[in-house]
Amino acid sequence: MSAAGAAVLYVGFALLALAFGVETVPAFLGFAVALLGGGLLLTGLFGWLRQAFLRHQDRSVADPEARRTYVTTMILFLATDLGTFGAGFIYYVFVRVGTWPPADLPPLLGSLVAINTALLLVSSVTFHFAHDFLERGRDRAFLGLLGLTVLLGVVFLAGQALEYYEFVVHEGFSITDGVFASAFYGLTGLHGLHVALGVVLLSIVLVRGARGQYAPERDTSVATVGLYWHFVDAVWLFLVATLYVGAVVSV
């Protein structure tokens, strides 16, 4: 269900992009399809969360074999997700075959992208130490750092929204402005979607942690969400190096 929802969500985003460039495509159709896909995606994820973790929350100690299974499954998911990002990067490579850099590029490198990058890097550090405190039985420190991680993720999303606003409104640089724009907004938008999902997962972990559902020997969902969050951070660094820094390099 989540996979189908993600596919429908992507179609909705594509329709929205067409709506801004082709007048014959109504914008409300893109919004409707995107909302349907988002609903299916979240429903599937909640069902997975309930089946995988919440129905077993009465156990005092997690099953080590189940923990290995869930962690391995998350690693396999991230491997397939890497293929999704890889397709976007391959498109970007083909874009760069022509004359470079494009003449209509906005000022991509600035303080905003530097701040956003620092926020995500710090969020990985705070999550790492939050998990470390949980394993040492220091619940208050675990919750405090986990809450800070969620806050950093939210601020990052706000910064990305501000960047889009600056590019579209003040620079006149939108997703329909050439092949580089489609690659830029496609890849950064896909990453932003992953960050938003990560914030949702981190928030669920935070609520469960506040209810006392974790312990040093019971941290499976903390470990799996941690893998996802660190993956998202690593992809962002590659995005910055490729799209932001690489966009102004002519060789």
CSV table of C-alpha atoms in Angstrom, one decimal:
chain,number,residue,atom,x,y,z
A,1,MET,CA,0.0,0.0,0.0
A,2,SER,CA,2.8,2.4,0.8
A,3,ALA,CA,4.6,1.6,-2.5
A,4,ALA,CA,1.3,2.3,-4.4
A,5,GLY,CA,0.8,5.4,-2.4
A,6,ALA,CA,4.3,6.7,-3.2
A,7,ALA,CA,3.7,6.0,-6.9
A,8,VAL,CA,0.4,7.9,-6.9
A,9,LEU,CA,2.0,10.8,-4.9
A,10,TYR,CA,4.8,11.1,-7.6
A,11,VAL,CA,2.1,11.2,-10.3
A,12,GLY,CA,0.4,14.0,-8.4
A,13,PHE,CA,3.6,16.0,-8.1
A,14,ALA,CA,4.2,15.5,-11.9
A,15,LEU,CA,0.6,16.7,-12.6
A,16,LEU,CA,1.2,19.8,-10.5
A,17,ALA,CA,4.5,20.5,-12.3
A,18,LEU,CA,2.6,20.3,-15.6
A,19,ALA,CA,-0.2,22.5,-14.3
A,20,PHE,CA,2.3,25.3,-13.8
A,21,GLY,CA,3.7,24.9,-17.3
A,22,VAL,CA,0.7,23.6,-19.4
A,23,GLU,CA,-2.6,25.5,-19.0
A,24,THR,CA,-4.6,22.5,-20.2
A,25,VAL,CA,-3.7,20.5,-17.0
A,26,PRO,CA,-5.8,21.6,-14.1
A,27,ALA,CA,-3.9,22.2,-10.8
A,28,PHE,CA,-6.7,20.8,-8.7
A,29,LEU,CA,-6.2,17.4,-10.4
A,30,GLY,CA,-2.6,17.3,-9.3
A,31,PHE,CA,-3.5,18.3,-5.7
A,32,ALA,CA,-6.2,15.6,-5.6
A,33,VAL,CA,-3.9,12.9,-6.9
A,34,ALA,CA,-1.1,13.9,-4.6
A,35,LEU,CA,-3.4,14.0,-1.5
A,36,LEU,CA,-4.7,10.5,-2.5
A,37,GLY,CA,-1.2,9.2,-2.8
A,38,GLY,CA,-0.1,10.8,0.5
A,39,GLY,CA,-3.0,9.2,2.2
A,40,LEU,CA,-2.3,5.8,0.9
A,41,LEU,CA,1.4,6.2,1.8
A,42,LEU,CA,0.7,7.2,5.4
A,43,THR,CA,-2.0,4.5,5.8
A,44,GLY,CA,0.4,1.8,4.7
A,45,LEU,CA,3.2,3.1,6.9
A,46,PHE,CA,0.9,3.3,9.9
A,47,GLY,CA,-0.2,-0.3,9.3
A,48,TRP,CA,3.4,-1.4,9.1
A,49,LEU,CA,4.2,0.4,12.3
A,50,ARG,CA,1.3,-1.1,14.1
A,51,GLN,CA,2.0,-4.7,12.9
A,52,ALA,CA,5.8,-4.5,13.3
A,53,PHE,CA,6.1,-2.6,16.6
A,54,LEU,CA,2.9,-1.4,18.4
A,55,ARG,CA,1.2,-4.8,18.8
A,56,HIS,CA,4.3,-6.1,20.5
A,57,GLN,CA,4.8,-3.2,22.8
A,58,ASP,CA,3.7,-5.2,25.8
A,59,ARG,CA,6.8,-7.4,25.6
A,60,SER,CA,9.5,-6.4,28.2
A,61,VAL,CA,12.4,-7.5,26.0
A,62,ALA,CA,12.4,-7.4,22.2
A,63,ASP,CA,13.1,-10.6,20.2
A,64,PRO,CA,16.7,-10.4,19.0
A,65,GLU,CA,15.9,-12.3,15.8
A,66,ALA,CA,13.0,-9.9,15.1
A,67,ARG,CA,15.3,-7.0,15.6
A,68,ARG,CA,17.8,-8.4,13.1
A,69,THR,CA,15.0,-8.9,10.7
A,70,TYR,CA,13.6,-5.4,10.9
A,71,VAL,CA,17.1,-3.8,10.7
A,72,THR,CA,17.9,-5.9,7.7
A,73,THR,CA,14.6,-5.0,6.1
A,74,MET,CA,15.3,-1.3,6.6
A,75,ILE,CA,18.8,-1.7,5.0
A,76,LEU,CA,17.2,-3.4,2.0
A,77,PHE,CA,14.6,-0.6,1.7
A,78,LEU,CA,17.3,2.0,1.8
A,79,ALA,CA,19.2,0.1,-0.9
A,80,THR,CA,16.2,0.3,-3.2
A,81,ASP,CA,15.6,3.9,-2.3
A,82,LEU,CA,19.2,4.6,-3.3
A,83,GLY,CA,18.1,3.4,-6.8
A,84,THR,CA,15.4,6.0,-6.8
A,85,PHE,CA,17.8,8.8,-6.1
A,86,GLY,CA,20.3,7.3,-8.5
A,87,ALA,CA,17.8,7.6,-11.4
A,88,GLY,CA,17.6,11.4,-10.7
A,89,PHE,CA,21.4,11.7,-10.5
A,90,ILE,CA,21.7,9.9,-13.8
A,91,TYR,CA,19.3,12.4,-15.4
A,92,TYR,CA,21.4,15.2,-14.0
A,93,VAL,CA,24.5,13.7,-15.6
A,94,PHE,CA,22.8,13.7,-19.0
A,95,VAL,CA,21.8,17.3,-18.4
A,96,ARG,CA,25.4,18.3,-17.9
A,97,VAL,CA,26.4,17.0,-21.3
A,98,GLY,CA,25.5,20.3,-22.9
A,99,THR,CA,26.9,23.7,-22.4
A,100,TRP,CA,27.7,24.3,-18.8
A,101,PRO,CA,26.8,26.1,-16.6
A,102,PRO,CA,23.4,27.2,-17.9
A,103,ALA,CA,23.1,31.0,-18.2
A,104,ASP,CA,19.9,31.3,-16.2
A,105,LEU,CA,21.1,29.7,-13.0
A,106,PRO,CA,20.1,31.5,-9.8
A,107,PRO,CA,22.7,32.0,-7.0
A,108,LEU,CA,22.5,28.4,-5.6
A,109,LEU,CA,25.4,28.7,-3.1
A,110,GLY,CA,24.5,30.9,-0.2
A,111,SER,CA,24.0,31.0,3.5
A,112,LEU,CA,20.7,29.2,3.4
A,113,VAL,CA,22.0,26.0,1.9
A,114,ALA,CA,25.0,26.2,4.3
A,115,ILE,CA,22.6,26.5,7.3
A,116,ASN,CA,20.4,23.7,6.1
A,117,THR,CA,23.4,21.4,5.6
A,118,ALA,CA,24.6,22.2,9.1
A,119,LEU,CA,21.1,21.5,10.6
A,120,LEU,CA,21.0,18.1,9.0
A,121,LEU,CA,24.5,17.2,10.1
A,122,VAL,CA,23.8,18.3,13.7
A,123,SER,CA,20.5,16.3,13.6
A,124,SER,CA,22.5,13.1,12.9
A,125,VAL,CA,24.8,13.8,15.8
A,126,THR,CA,21.9,14.5,18.2
A,127,PHE,CA,20.1,11.4,17.1
A,128,HIS,CA,23.3,9.3,17.6
A,129,PHE,CA,23.8,10.5,21.1
A,130,ALA,CA,20.1,10.2,21.9
A,131,HIS,CA,20.3,6.5,21.0
A,132,ASP,CA,23.5,6.2,23.0
A,133,PHE,CA,21.8,7.7,26.1
A,134,LEU,CA,18.9,5.2,25.6
A,135,GLU,CA,21.2,2.3,25.6
A,136,ARG,CA,22.7,3.6,28.9
A,137,GLY,CA,19.3,4.0,30.5
A,138,ARG,CA,19.3,7.8,30.5
A,139,ASP,CA,15.7,8.3,29.4
A,140,ARG,CA,15.5,12.1,29.9
A,141,ALA,CA,18.6,12.8,27.9
A,142,PHE,CA,17.3,10.4,25.2
A,143,LEU,CA,14.0,12.3,24.9
A,144,GLY,CA,15.6,15.7,25.0
A,145,LEU,CA,18.1,15.0,22.2
A,146,LEU,CA,15.4,13.1,20.2
A,147,GLY,CA,13.1,16.1,20.5
A,148,LEU,CA,15.9,18.4,19.3
A,149,THR,CA,16.4,16.1,16.3
A,150,VAL,CA,12.8,16.5,15.4
A,151,LEU,CA,13.0,20.2,15.7
A,152,LEU,CA,16.1,20.4,13.5
A,153,GLY,CA,14.3,18.4,10.9
A,154,VAL,CA,11.3,20.7,10.9
A,155,VAL,CA,13.6,23.8,10.7
A,156,PHE,CA,15.4,22.2,7.7
A,157,LEU,CA,12.0,21.7,5.9
A,158,ALA,CA,11.1,25.3,6.6
A,159,GLY,CA,14.5,26.4,5.2
A,160,GLN,CA,13.9,24.4,2.1
A,161,ALA,CA,10.5,25.9,1.7
A,162,LEU,CA,12.1,29.4,2.1
A,163,GLU,CA,14.7,28.6,-0.5
A,164,TYR,CA,12.0,27.5,-3.0
A,165,TYR,CA,10.1,30.7,-2.3
A,166,GLU,CA,13.2,32.8,-2.9
A,167,PHE,CA,14.0,31.0,-6.2
A,168,VAL,CA,10.5,31.1,-7.6
A,169,VAL,CA,9.3,34.5,-6.5
A,170,HIS,CA,12.5,36.6,-6.4
A,171,GLU,CA,14.7,34.8,-8.9
A,172,GLY,CA,12.0,33.6,-11.4
A,173,PHE,CA,13.5,30.1,-11.3
A,174,SER,CA,10.8,27.4,-11.2
A,175,ILE,CA,10.6,23.7,-12.1
A,176,THR,CA,9.5,24.5,-15.7
A,177,ASP,CA,12.6,26.6,-16.4
A,178,GLY,CA,14.6,24.1,-18.3
A,179,VAL,CA,16.2,20.7,-17.8
A,180,PHE,CA,18.4,21.8,-14.9
A,181,ALA,CA,15.4,23.2,-13.0
A,182,SER,CA,13.6,19.9,-13.4
A,183,ALA,CA,16.6,18.0,-12.1
A,184,PHE,CA,17.1,20.5,-9.2
A,185,TYR,CA,13.5,20.6,-8.0
A,186,GLY,CA,13.0,16.9,-8.7
A,187,LEU,CA,16.0,15.7,-6.6
A,188,THR,CA,15.7,18.3,-3.8
A,189,GLY,CA,11.9,17.8,-3.7
A,190,LEU,CA,12.3,14.0,-3.5
A,191,HIS,CA,14.8,14.5,-0.6
A,192,GLY,CA,12.5,17.0,1.1
A,193,LEU,CA,9.7,14.3,1.0
A,194,HIS,CA,12.1,11.9,2.6
A,195,VAL,CA,13.0,14.4,5.3
A,196,ALA,CA,9.3,15.1,6.0
A,197,LEU,CA,8.7,11.3,6.3
A,198,GLY,CA,11.7,11.1,8.6
A,199,VAL,CA,10.3,13.8,10.8
A,200,VAL,CA,7.0,11.9,11.1
A,201,LEU,CA,8.9,8.7,12.1
A,202,LEU,CA,11.1,10.5,14.6
A,203,SER,CA,8.0,12.1,16.1
A,204,ILE,CA,6.4,8.7,16.5
A,205,VAL,CA,9.5,7.4,18.2
A,206,LEU,CA,9.5,10.5,20.4
A,207,VAL,CA,5.9,9.9,21.5
A,208,ARG,CA,6.5,6.3,22.2
A,209,GLY,CA,9.7,7.2,24.1
A,210,ALA,CA,7.7,9.6,26.3
A,211,ARG,CA,5.3,6.8,27.1
A,212,GLY,CA,8.2,4.7,28.3
A,213,GLN,CA,8.0,2.1,25.5
A,214,TYR,CA,11.8,1.9,25.0
A,215,ALA,CA,14.6,0.5,27.1
A,216,PRO,CA,18.3,-0.5,26.5
A,217,GLU,CA,17.2,-3.9,25.4
A,218,ARG,CA,14.1,-2.7,23.5
A,219,ASP,CA,15.1,-0.2,20.8
A,220,THR,CA,14.3,-1.8,17.5
A,221,SER,CA,12.3,1.0,16.0
A,222,VAL,CA,14.9,3.5,17.3
A,223,ALA,CA,17.6,1.6,15.4
A,224,THR,CA,15.6,1.3,12.2
A,225,VAL,CA,14.5,5.0,12.2
A,226,GLY,CA,18.1,5.9,12.9
A,227,LEU,CA,19.3,4.1,9.8
A,228,TYR,CA,16.7,6.0,7.7
A,229,TRP,CA,17.6,9.4,9.2
A,230,HIS,CA,21.4,8.9,8.7
A,231,PHE,CA,20.7,7.8,5.1
A,232,VAL,CA,18.7,11.0,4.4
A,233,ASP,CA,21.5,13.1,5.8
A,234,ALA,CA,24.1,11.4,3.7
A,235,VAL,CA,22.0,11.8,0.5
A,236,TRP,CA,21.7,15.5,1.3
A,237,LEU,CA,25.5,15.9,1.4
A,238,PHE,CA,25.7,14.3,-2.0
A,239,LEU,CA,23.0,16.5,-3.3
A,240,VAL,CA,24.8,19.6,-2.1
A,241,ALA,CA,28.1,18.5,-3.7
A,242,THR,CA,26.4,17.6,-7.0
A,243,LEU,CA,23.6,20.1,-7.5
A,244,TYR,CA,24.7,23.2,-5.6
A,245,VAL,CA,28.5,23.1,-5.8
A,246,GLY,CA,28.6,21.1,-9.0
A,247,ALA,CA,26.2,23.5,-10.7
A,248,VAL,CA,28.8,26.3,-10.7
A,249,VAL,CA,31.7,24.1,-11.7
A,250,SER,CA,32.2,24.0,-15.5
A,251,VAL,CA,34.4,20.9,-15.7
